[in-house]
Amino acid sequence: MRAVVQRVLSASVEVEGRVVSAIGPGLVLVGVHETDTDSDADYICRKVLNMRLFPNDKTEKAWDQSVVQRNFEVLLVSQFTLYGILKGNKPDFHVAMAPAKAKPFYASLVEKFQKSYKIDSVKDGIFGAMMKVSLVNDGPVTMQVDSPSSQNSAQSSNGDTGVC
């Protein structure tokens, strides 16, 4: 599984001319690989919610607090194109999870984030819809996170702890 995490001041998702989700700080674009499992979802959830991408206003440390510590929001947007590769000049998405399997898997990922953090602080787009994602990038700060199986690793050995 792949997450592209952007620190934002605000973000929204529009579908067919209607805003379906909007948040303040935080944005995640999630790509689901054809071989992803629940352990990949657990890893991405834990990493995203615990990434220290925000400054600590009290200590003035730049990279000190997570979205959870700051009480900010998360916007999950399914984006199969994160697993696109070029074959010549044409994009190929064959390693992205097929839509019929990806839709319930993505829904369970959103639920995992909501249960691990706060249900009202985790929003999402509409799976499979043509979405217009608007954001005000803060920094800019953009990080890519791949789950261990996406990195061809069997287990994460970095001692992750935290929610999820």
Coordinates of C-alpha atoms in Angstrom, one line a residue:
M1 CA 0.0 0.0 0.0
R2 CA 1.2 3.5 -0.8
A3 CA 0.3 6.7 0.9
V4 CA 1.3 10.2 -0.3
V5 CA 0.9 12.4 2.7
Q6 CA 0.8 16.1 2.3
R7 CA 0.7 18.6 5.1
V8 CA -2.1 21.1 4.2
L9 CA -3.8 24.1 5.7
S10 CA -7.1 22.9 4.1
A11 CA -8.3 20.4 1.5
S12 CA -11.5 19.4 -0.1
V13 CA -12.9 16.8 -2.5
E14 CA -15.6 17.7 -5.1
V15 CA -17.6 15.2 -7.1
E16 CA -20.0 16.3 -9.8
G17 CA -19.9 19.9 -8.7
R18 CA -20.6 19.1 -5.0
V19 CA -18.1 19.2 -2.1
V20 CA -18.2 15.7 -0.5
S21 CA -15.5 16.2 2.1
A22 CA -13.4 19.1 3.5
I23 CA -10.8 19.3 6.2
G24 CA -8.3 21.7 7.8
P25 CA -4.7 20.4 8.2
G26 CA -3.7 17.0 6.7
L27 CA -4.2 15.0 3.4
V28 CA -3.5 11.5 2.4
L29 CA -3.8 10.0 -1.1
V30 CA -3.9 6.2 -0.8
G31 CA -3.0 3.7 -3.5
V32 CA -3.9 0.0 -3.0
H33 CA -1.7 -2.7 -4.5
E34 CA -3.1 -5.9 -5.8
T35 CA -1.4 -7.9 -3.1
D36 CA -2.2 -5.7 -0.1
T37 CA -3.6 -7.2 3.1
D38 CA -4.9 -6.0 6.4
S39 CA -1.3 -5.8 7.8
D40 CA -0.5 -3.3 5.0
A41 CA -3.5 -1.2 6.1
D42 CA -2.5 -1.4 9.7
Y43 CA 1.0 -0.2 8.8
I44 CA -0.2 2.7 6.7
C45 CA -2.7 3.7 9.3
R46 CA -0.1 3.6 12.1
K47 CA 2.5 5.5 10.1
V48 CA 0.2 8.2 8.8
L49 CA -1.4 8.9 12.2
N50 CA 2.0 9.0 14.0
M51 CA 4.2 10.9 11.4
R52 CA 5.7 13.9 13.0
L53 CA 5.1 16.4 10.3
F54 CA 3.8 19.3 12.3
P55 CA 5.6 21.9 14.4
N56 CA 5.2 22.0 18.2
D57 CA 4.0 25.5 19.0
K58 CA 5.1 25.3 22.6
T59 CA 8.7 24.1 22.1
E60 CA 9.1 25.5 18.6
K61 CA 10.5 22.2 17.3
A62 CA 9.8 21.9 13.6
W63 CA 9.1 18.2 13.1
D64 CA 7.7 17.3 16.5
Q65 CA 4.0 16.5 16.4
S66 CA 1.6 14.2 14.6
V67 CA -1.9 14.9 13.2
V68 CA -3.2 13.1 16.3
Q69 CA -1.2 15.3 18.8
R70 CA -2.3 18.4 17.0
N71 CA -5.9 17.3 16.9
F72 CA -6.0 17.9 13.1
E73 CA -8.0 16.0 10.4
V74 CA -7.2 13.4 7.8
L75 CA -8.6 13.2 4.3
L76 CA -8.2 9.9 2.6
V77 CA -8.6 9.9 -1.2
S78 CA -8.3 6.6 -3.1
Q79 CA -5.9 7.0 -6.0
F80 CA -5.1 3.9 -8.0
T81 CA -2.7 6.0 -10.2
L82 CA -0.2 5.9 -7.4
Y83 CA 0.6 2.4 -8.7
G84 CA 0.9 3.5 -12.3
I85 CA 3.9 2.7 -14.4
L86 CA 4.8 3.8 -17.9
K87 CA 5.0 1.4 -20.7
G88 CA 6.5 3.6 -23.3
N89 CA 4.4 6.7 -23.0
K90 CA 1.2 5.0 -21.9
P91 CA 0.3 4.5 -18.2
D92 CA -0.3 1.0 -16.9
F93 CA -2.1 0.3 -13.7
H94 CA -2.1 -3.5 -13.6
V95 CA -0.4 -3.7 -10.2
A96 CA -3.2 -1.6 -8.6
M97 CA -5.9 -3.6 -6.8
A98 CA -8.9 -4.3 -9.1
P99 CA -11.8 -2.0 -8.3
A100 CA -14.2 -4.8 -7.2
K101 CA -11.7 -5.9 -4.6
A102 CA -10.3 -2.5 -3.8
K103 CA -13.6 -0.8 -3.0
P104 CA -14.3 -2.9 0.2
F105 CA -10.6 -2.9 1.1
Y106 CA -10.5 0.9 0.9
A107 CA -13.7 1.2 2.9
S108 CA -12.1 -1.0 5.6
L109 CA -9.0 1.3 5.6
V110 CA -11.2 4.4 6.1
E111 CA -12.9 2.6 9.0
K112 CA -9.6 1.6 10.5
F113 CA -8.4 5.2 10.5
Q114 CA -11.7 6.4 12.0
K115 CA -11.5 3.8 14.8
S116 CA -7.9 4.4 15.5
Y117 CA -8.3 8.2 15.7
K118 CA -11.6 10.0 15.8
I119 CA -14.5 9.2 13.4
D120 CA -15.3 12.9 12.8
S121 CA -11.7 13.7 12.1
V122 CA -11.2 11.2 9.2
K123 CA -13.0 12.1 5.9
D124 CA -12.8 10.5 2.5
G125 CA -13.7 11.0 -1.1
I126 CA -16.0 8.7 -3.2
F127 CA -14.3 5.5 -4.3
G128 CA -14.1 5.3 -8.1
A129 CA -15.5 8.7 -8.8
M130 CA -13.8 11.4 -10.8
M131 CA -12.8 13.8 -8.0
K132 CA -11.5 17.3 -8.0
V133 CA -9.1 17.5 -5.0
S134 CA -8.3 21.1 -3.9
L135 CA -5.7 21.8 -1.3
V136 CA -3.5 24.5 0.2
N137 CA -0.1 22.8 0.8
D138 CA 1.6 23.9 4.0
G139 CA 5.4 24.0 3.6
P140 CA 5.2 22.4 1.2
V141 CA 5.6 19.0 2.9
T142 CA 5.0 15.8 1.0
M143 CA 6.0 12.3 2.1
Q144 CA 5.5 9.0 0.4
V145 CA 5.0 5.9 2.7
D146 CA 5.0 2.4 1.3
S147 CA 3.9 -0.6 3.5
P148 CA 6.5 -3.3 3.9
S149 CA 4.9 -5.7 1.4
S150 CA 5.0 -2.9 -1.2
Q151 CA 8.7 -2.6 -0.4
N152 CA 9.1 -6.4 -0.9
S153 CA 9.8 -6.8 2.8
A154 CA 8.1 -9.5 4.9
Q155 CA 8.1 -7.5 8.1
S156 CA 8.7 -4.0 9.3
S157 CA 11.7 -3.9 11.6
N158 CA 11.6 -0.3 12.5
G159 CA 10.0 -0.7 15.9
D160 CA 6.8 1.2 15.0
T161 CA 4.5 1.9 17.9
G162 CA 1.4 4.0 18.2
V163 CA -2.3 3.9 17.2
C164 CA -3.7 1.3 14.7

